[in-house]
mmCIF file of C-alpha atoms in Angstrom:
data_model
loop_
_atom_site.group_PDB
_atom_site.id
_atom_site.type_symbol
_atom_site.label_atom_id
_atom_site.label_comp_id
_atom_site.label_asym_id
_atom_site.label_seq_id
_atom_site.Cartn_x
_atom_site.Cartn_y
_atom_site.Cartn_z
ATOM 1 C CA MET A 22 -7.124 24.984 62.795
ATOM 2 C CA ALA A 23 -9.083 26.862 60.145
ATOM 3 C CA TYR A 24 -7.466 29.247 57.649
ATOM 4 C CA THR A 25 -8.981 32.118 55.690
ATOM 5 C CA VAL A 26 -8.594 32.281 51.929
ATOM 6 C CA GLY A 27 -6.107 35.126 52.351
ATOM 7 C CA GLN A 28 -3.981 33.126 54.792
ATOM 8 C CA VAL A 29 -3.959 30.101 52.475
ATOM 9 C CA ALA A 30 -3.011 32.260 49.495
ATOM 10 C CA LYS A 31 -0.058 33.679 51.425
ATOM 11 C CA LEU A 32 1.064 30.280 52.717
ATOM 12 C CA ALA A 33 0.899 28.610 49.297
ATOM 13 C CA GLY A 34 2.187 31.511 47.231
ATOM 14 C CA VAL A 35 -0.923 31.722 45.045
ATOM 15 C CA THR A 36 -3.503 34.434 44.504
ATOM 16 C CA VAL A 37 -6.887 34.588 46.177
ATOM 17 C CA ARG A 38 -8.420 34.546 42.707
ATOM 18 C CA THR A 39 -6.631 31.265 41.974
ATOM 19 C CA LEU A 40 -8.137 29.701 45.101
ATOM 20 C CA HIS A 41 -11.577 30.979 44.116
ATOM 21 C CA HIS A 42 -11.071 29.442 40.670
ATOM 22 C CA TYR A 43 -10.030 26.107 42.181
ATOM 23 C CA ASP A 44 -13.179 26.165 44.296
ATOM 24 C CA GLU A 45 -15.397 27.023 41.320
ATOM 25 C CA ILE A 46 -14.121 24.066 39.267
ATOM 26 C CA GLY A 47 -14.193 21.643 42.206
ATOM 27 C CA LEU A 48 -10.439 21.138 42.346
ATOM 28 C CA LEU A 49 -10.070 22.495 45.884
ATOM 29 C CA SER A 50 -13.197 23.390 47.802
ATOM 30 C CA PRO A 51 -12.817 24.571 51.404
ATOM 31 C CA SER A 52 -14.031 22.191 54.062
ATOM 32 C CA GLY A 53 -16.025 24.869 55.843
ATOM 33 C CA ARG A 54 -17.550 28.327 55.670
ATOM 34 C CA THR A 55 -18.428 30.937 58.237
ATOM 35 C CA SER A 56 -21.993 32.004 58.937
ATOM 36 C CA ALA A 57 -21.314 34.901 56.573
ATOM 37 C CA GLY A 58 -20.274 32.505 53.800
ATOM 38 C CA TYR A 59 -16.512 33.096 53.940
ATOM 39 C CA ARG A 60 -14.286 30.162 53.001
ATOM 40 C CA ARG A 61 -12.394 28.296 55.736
ATOM 41 C CA TYR A 62 -9.669 25.763 54.913
ATOM 42 C CA ASP A 63 -8.413 23.003 57.228
ATOM 43 C CA GLU A 64 -5.169 20.989 57.275
ATOM 44 C CA ALA A 65 -6.523 18.414 54.805
ATOM 45 C CA ASP A 66 -7.350 21.225 52.365
ATOM 46 C CA LEU A 67 -3.791 22.532 52.648
ATOM 47 C CA GLU A 68 -2.395 19.057 51.960
ATOM 48 C CA ARG A 69 -4.532 18.793 48.836
ATOM 49 C CA LEU A 70 -3.423 22.259 47.723
ATOM 50 C CA GLN A 71 0.201 21.201 48.125
ATOM 51 C CA LEU A 72 -0.408 18.244 45.831
ATOM 52 C CA VAL A 73 -2.161 20.524 43.337
ATOM 53 C CA ARG A 74 0.853 22.838 43.321
ATOM 54 C CA TYR A 75 3.234 19.911 42.813
ATOM 55 C CA TYR A 76 1.304 18.670 39.800
ATOM 56 C CA ARG A 77 0.967 22.187 38.382
ATOM 57 C CA GLU A 78 4.747 22.577 38.592
ATOM 58 C CA LEU A 79 4.984 19.392 36.553
ATOM 59 C CA GLY A 80 2.754 20.895 33.859
ATOM 60 C CA PHE A 81 -0.455 18.932 34.463
ATOM 61 C CA PRO A 82 -3.735 20.642 33.406
ATOM 62 C CA LEU A 83 -6.185 21.337 36.196
ATOM 63 C CA GLU A 84 -8.763 18.822 34.932
ATOM 64 C CA GLU A 85 -6.211 16.007 34.988
ATOM 65 C CA ILE A 86 -5.003 16.986 38.455
ATOM 66 C CA ALA A 87 -8.568 16.756 39.764
ATOM 67 C CA ALA A 88 -8.982 13.288 38.236
ATOM 68 C CA ILE A 89 -5.702 12.109 39.754
ATOM 69 C CA LEU A 90 -6.428 13.443 43.239
ATOM 70 C CA ASP A 91 -9.972 12.107 43.285
ATOM 71 C CA ASP A 92 -8.954 8.587 42.268
ATOM 72 C CA PRO A 93 -9.866 6.408 45.299
ATOM 73 C CA GLU A 94 -7.279 3.821 44.267
ATOM 74 C CA VAL A 95 -4.349 6.222 44.737
ATOM 75 C CA ASP A 96 -3.077 7.111 48.224
ATOM 76 C CA PRO A 97 -0.900 10.123 49.192
ATOM 77 C CA ALA A 98 2.278 8.044 49.244
ATOM 78 C CA ALA A 99 1.591 6.917 45.681
ATOM 79 C CA HIS A 100 1.214 10.556 44.637
ATOM 80 C CA LEU A 101 4.635 11.357 46.062
ATOM 81 C CA ARG A 102 6.234 8.385 44.342
ATOM 82 C CA ARG A 103 4.704 9.390 41.042
ATOM 83 C CA GLN A 104 5.817 12.986 41.434
ATOM 84 C CA HIS A 105 9.336 11.821 42.273
ATOM 85 C CA GLU A 106 9.440 9.719 39.105
ATOM 86 C CA LEU A 107 8.095 12.565 36.970
ATOM 87 C CA LEU A 108 10.558 15.053 38.446
ATOM 88 C CA THR A 109 13.457 12.685 37.840
ATOM 89 C CA VAL A 110 12.494 12.369 34.183
ATOM 90 C CA ARG A 111 12.017 16.123 33.906
ATOM 91 C CA ILE A 112 15.418 16.872 35.460
ATOM 92 C CA LYS A 113 17.097 14.536 32.981
ATOM 93 C CA ARG A 114 15.274 16.213 30.086
ATOM 94 C CA LEU A 115 16.239 19.683 31.309
ATOM 95 C CA GLN A 116 19.863 18.647 31.650
ATOM 96 C CA GLU A 117 19.823 17.449 28.056
ATOM 97 C CA MET A 118 18.179 20.660 26.890
ATOM 98 C CA VAL A 119 20.166 23.169 28.893
ATOM 99 C CA THR A 120 22.649 24.058 26.151
ATOM 100 C CA ALA A 121 19.752 24.990 23.900
ATOM 101 C CA ILE A 122 17.689 27.064 26.307
ATOM 102 C CA GLU A 123 19.728 29.076 28.795
ATOM 103 C CA PHE A 124 21.140 31.575 26.346
ATOM 104 C CA ALA A 125 17.750 32.994 25.281
ATOM 105 C CA MET A 126 18.251 36.508 26.642
ATOM 106 C CA GLU A 127 22.038 36.745 26.543
ATOM 107 C CA ALA A 128 23.395 34.917 23.510
ATOM 108 C CA SER A 129 20.842 36.691 21.355
ATOM 109 C CA LYS A 130 22.790 39.906 21.910
ATOM 110 C CA VAL A 131 26.165 38.573 20.692
ATOM 111 C CA ASN A 132 27.770 40.291 17.693
ATOM 112 C CA ILE A 133 25.622 43.417 17.888
ATOM 113 C CA ARG A 134 27.335 45.967 15.675
ATOM 114 C CA LEU A 135 26.159 49.307 17.008
ATOM 115 C CA THR A 136 27.913 52.494 17.994
ATOM 116 C CA PRO A 137 27.992 53.351 21.731
ATOM 117 C CA GLU A 138 25.240 55.915 21.157
ATOM 118 C CA GLU A 139 23.063 53.425 19.308
ATOM 119 C CA ARG A 140 23.621 50.770 21.981
ATOM 120 C CA PHE A 141 22.371 53.141 24.669
ATOM 121 C CA GLU A 142 19.333 54.078 22.585
ATOM 122 C CA VAL A 143 18.417 50.426 22.077
ATOM 123 C CA PHE A 144 19.437 48.825 25.391
ATOM 124 C CA GLY A 145 19.675 51.684 27.896
ATOM 125 C CA ASP A 146 21.790 50.668 30.898
ATOM 126 C CA PHE A 147 21.902 47.003 29.873
ATOM 127 C CA ASP A 148 25.238 45.877 28.423
ATOM 128 C CA PRO A 149 24.507 43.286 25.696
ATOM 129 C CA ASP A 150 28.122 42.038 25.739
ATOM 130 C CA ALA A 151 28.389 41.615 29.511
ATOM 131 C CA HIS A 152 27.821 37.849 29.321
ATOM 132 C CA ALA A 153 28.949 37.216 25.752
ATOM 133 C CA GLU A 154 31.978 35.117 26.721
ATOM 134 C CA GLU A 155 29.958 33.080 29.223
ATOM 135 C CA ALA A 156 27.207 32.530 26.645
ATOM 136 C CA GLU A 157 29.655 31.257 24.032
ATOM 137 C CA GLN A 158 31.412 28.924 26.478
ATOM 138 C CA ARG A 159 28.175 27.417 27.790
ATOM 139 C CA TRP A 160 25.986 27.273 24.678
ATOM 140 C CA GLY A 161 28.261 27.751 21.690
ATOM 141 C CA ASP A 162 27.857 24.145 20.540
ATOM 142 C CA SER A 163 24.059 24.316 20.281
ATOM 143 C CA GLU A 164 22.362 24.853 16.932
ATOM 144 C CA ALA A 165 20.001 27.410 18.495
ATOM 145 C CA TYR A 166 22.988 29.485 19.660
ATOM 146 C CA ARG A 167 24.560 29.364 16.198
ATOM 147 C CA GLU A 168 21.291 30.292 14.518
ATOM 148 C CA SER A 169 20.729 33.184 16.913
ATOM 149 C CA THR A 170 24.263 34.445 16.340
ATOM 150 C CA ARG A 171 23.840 34.277 12.549
ATOM 151 C CA ARG A 172 20.609 36.227 12.638
ATOM 152 C CA THR A 173 21.603 38.913 15.128
ATOM 153 C CA ALA A 174 24.895 39.570 13.349
ATOM 154 C CA ARG A 175 22.849 41.015 10.479
ATOM 155 C CA TYR A 176 20.547 43.189 12.587
ATOM 156 C CA SER A 177 20.783 46.956 12.301
ATOM 157 C CA LYS A 178 19.888 49.570 14.880
ATOM 158 C CA GLU A 179 16.407 49.784 13.329
ATOM 159 C CA ASP A 180 15.968 46.023 13.652
ATOM 160 C CA TRP A 181 16.844 46.113 17.355
ATOM 161 C CA LEU A 182 14.541 49.064 17.992
ATOM 162 C CA ARG A 183 11.729 47.197 16.256
ATOM 163 C CA ASN A 184 12.440 44.113 18.384
ATOM 164 C CA LYS A 185 12.468 46.264 21.520
ATOM 165 C CA ALA A 186 9.130 47.866 20.587
ATOM 166 C CA GLU A 187 7.500 44.491 19.914
ATOM 167 C CA ASN A 188 8.672 43.108 23.254
ATOM 168 C CA GLU A 189 7.553 46.194 25.166
ATOM 169 C CA GLU A 190 4.141 46.096 23.535
ATOM 170 C CA TRP A 191 3.820 42.393 24.327
ATOM 171 C CA GLY A 192 4.903 43.113 27.909
ATOM 172 C CA ARG A 193 2.159 45.711 28.346
ATOM 173 C CA ARG A 194 -0.489 43.290 27.116
ATOM 174 C CA VAL A 195 0.611 40.327 29.220
ATOM 175 C CA ALA A 196 0.780 42.566 32.318
ATOM 176 C CA ALA A 197 -2.750 43.766 31.566
ATOM 177 C CA VAL A 198 -4.041 40.189 31.303
ATOM 178 C CA MET A 199 -2.338 39.327 34.589
ATOM 179 C CA ASP A 200 -3.815 42.427 36.256
ATOM 180 C CA SER A 201 -7.279 41.436 35.010
ATOM 181 C CA GLY A 202 -7.099 38.380 37.275
ATOM 182 C CA ALA A 203 -7.141 35.839 34.432
ATOM 183 C CA PRO A 204 -5.477 32.575 35.535
ATOM 184 C CA ALA A 205 -2.191 31.619 33.899
ATOM 185 C CA ASP A 206 -3.928 28.760 32.089
ATOM 186 C CA SER A 207 -6.699 30.974 30.710
ATOM 187 C CA PRO A 208 -7.023 31.340 26.906
ATOM 188 C CA ALA A 209 -5.857 34.968 27.056
ATOM 189 C CA ALA A 210 -2.696 34.124 28.990
ATOM 190 C CA MET A 211 -1.916 31.090 26.843
ATOM 191 C CA ASP A 212 -2.358 33.130 23.651
ATOM 192 C CA LEU A 213 0.247 35.598 24.911
ATOM 193 C CA ALA A 214 2.552 32.732 25.854
ATOM 194 C CA GLU A 215 2.223 31.432 22.293
ATOM 195 C CA GLU A 216 2.957 34.916 20.952
ATOM 196 C CA HIS A 217 6.080 35.007 23.138
ATOM 197 C CA ARG A 218 7.262 31.706 21.609
ATOM 198 C CA GLN A 219 6.655 33.032 18.119
ATOM 199 C CA LEU A 220 8.578 36.237 18.888
ATOM 200 C CA ILE A 221 11.628 34.158 19.837
ATOM 201 C CA SER A 222 11.268 32.074 16.677
ATOM 202 C CA ARG A 223 10.915 35.122 14.458
ATOM 203 C CA TRP A 224 13.844 37.071 15.875
ATOM 204 C CA PHE A 225 16.383 34.546 17.163
ATOM 205 C CA TYR A 226 15.939 30.801 16.614
ATOM 206 C CA GLU A 227 13.231 28.190 16.089
ATOM 207 C CA CYS A 228 11.685 27.858 19.539
ATOM 208 C CA SER A 229 9.879 24.533 19.898
ATOM 209 C CA TYR A 230 7.363 23.909 22.664
ATOM 210 C CA GLU A 231 9.956 21.739 24.391
ATOM 211 C CA ILE A 232 12.528 24.536 24.342
ATOM 212 C CA HIS A 233 9.878 27.080 25.352
ATOM 213 C CA THR A 234 8.897 25.150 28.486
ATOM 214 C CA GLY A 235 12.581 24.820 29.309
ATOM 215 C CA LEU A 236 12.907 28.591 29.053
ATOM 216 C CA ALA A 237 9.838 28.936 31.278
ATOM 217 C CA ASP A 238 11.638 27.000 33.992
ATOM 218 C CA MET A 239 14.696 29.259 33.626
ATOM 219 C CA TYR A 240 12.536 32.363 34.050
ATOM 220 C CA VAL A 241 11.796 31.382 37.647
ATOM 221 C CA ALA A 242 15.050 29.527 38.439
ATOM 222 C CA ASP A 243 17.647 32.065 37.269
ATOM 223 C CA PRO A 244 17.551 35.486 39.027
ATOM 224 C CA ARG A 245 18.755 37.230 35.866
ATOM 225 C CA PHE A 246 15.776 35.996 33.877
ATOM 226 C CA THR A 247 13.371 36.613 36.755
ATOM 227 C CA ALA A 248 14.552 40.206 37.184
ATOM 228 C CA TYR A 249 13.861 40.972 33.520
ATOM 229 C CA PHE A 250 10.190 40.008 33.783
ATOM 230 C CA GLU A 251 9.740 41.426 37.283
ATOM 231 C CA LYS A 252 10.613 44.852 35.869
ATOM 232 C CA ILE A 253 7.624 44.563 33.566
ATOM 233 C CA ARG A 254 5.252 43.512 36.328
ATOM 234 C CA PRO A 255 5.929 41.966 39.768
ATOM 235 C CA GLY A 256 5.039 38.292 39.696
ATOM 236 C CA LEU A 257 5.175 38.106 35.896
ATOM 237 C CA ALA A 258 8.028 35.585 35.759
ATOM 238 C CA GLU A 259 6.032 32.891 37.565
ATOM 239 C CA TYR A 260 2.791 33.827 35.778
ATOM 240 C CA LEU A 261 4.440 33.608 32.354
ATOM 241 C CA SER A 262 6.168 30.356 33.265
ATOM 242 C CA GLU A 263 2.834 28.759 34.168
ATOM 243 C CA ALA A 264 1.170 30.167 31.032
ATOM 244 C CA ILE A 265 3.947 28.752 28.822
ATOM 245 C CA HIS A 266 3.563 25.276 30.344
ATOM 246 C CA ALA A 267 -0.222 25.407 29.969
ATOM 247 C CA ASN A 268 0.089 26.591 26.365
ATOM 248 C CA ALA A 269 2.542 23.823 25.476
ATOM 249 C CA ILE A 270 0.229 21.174 26.935
ATOM 250 C CA SER A 271 -2.730 22.677 25.079
ATOM 251 C CA ARG A 272 -1.078 23.054 21.665
ATOM 252 C CA ALA A 273 1.841 20.656 21.408
#
């Protein structure tokens, strides 16, 4: 059975532009084309795309994925074994990091000393103390939590409004880059991912690339984090997560 580029995009959860990009760089070229030149993908193409998606989830750059998949000495079963090993290591690392990464959007709001009127002006309908007890119980022993609490305890209403304005302005720019069709591992997207990391470091705690990629995983795994970015632009949580991983690989 042959699939159109639109059908493959829907099945795999990627954009048509991403598939075009994969074709352009030789990572995933369709096995056939119609007389009019339209791409047609077969079952083998879909299997390769699945492997590409697996490796992308693990943070591999596209060039390295192509080299791995085109290695004649490696069979599909070996790919699965390797991915299993890599995922096992990654899960262990995430478990070790979890106390330092999950609180990013919640613990940062602990100890905010604002009047009810000021809170509404800064946060709108969001209650910054709604998860304060949970945040302290889960992440209170981490140095990042303690540093964030120390910093935010000193912030005034003006500080929070400035933080809000910076984040909103960043959100507009990253949504614009996404709307332009630039892939998540493009220089423009990675630059905004780096800016996001630096915003966290400047306002809350020192955000290493390791912590940042852990946060990226939380943005797509935890509905509370996902909802925050989806309000800025649908699909942004996954896009940002991929951009953060690509940026960490590029710069770290």
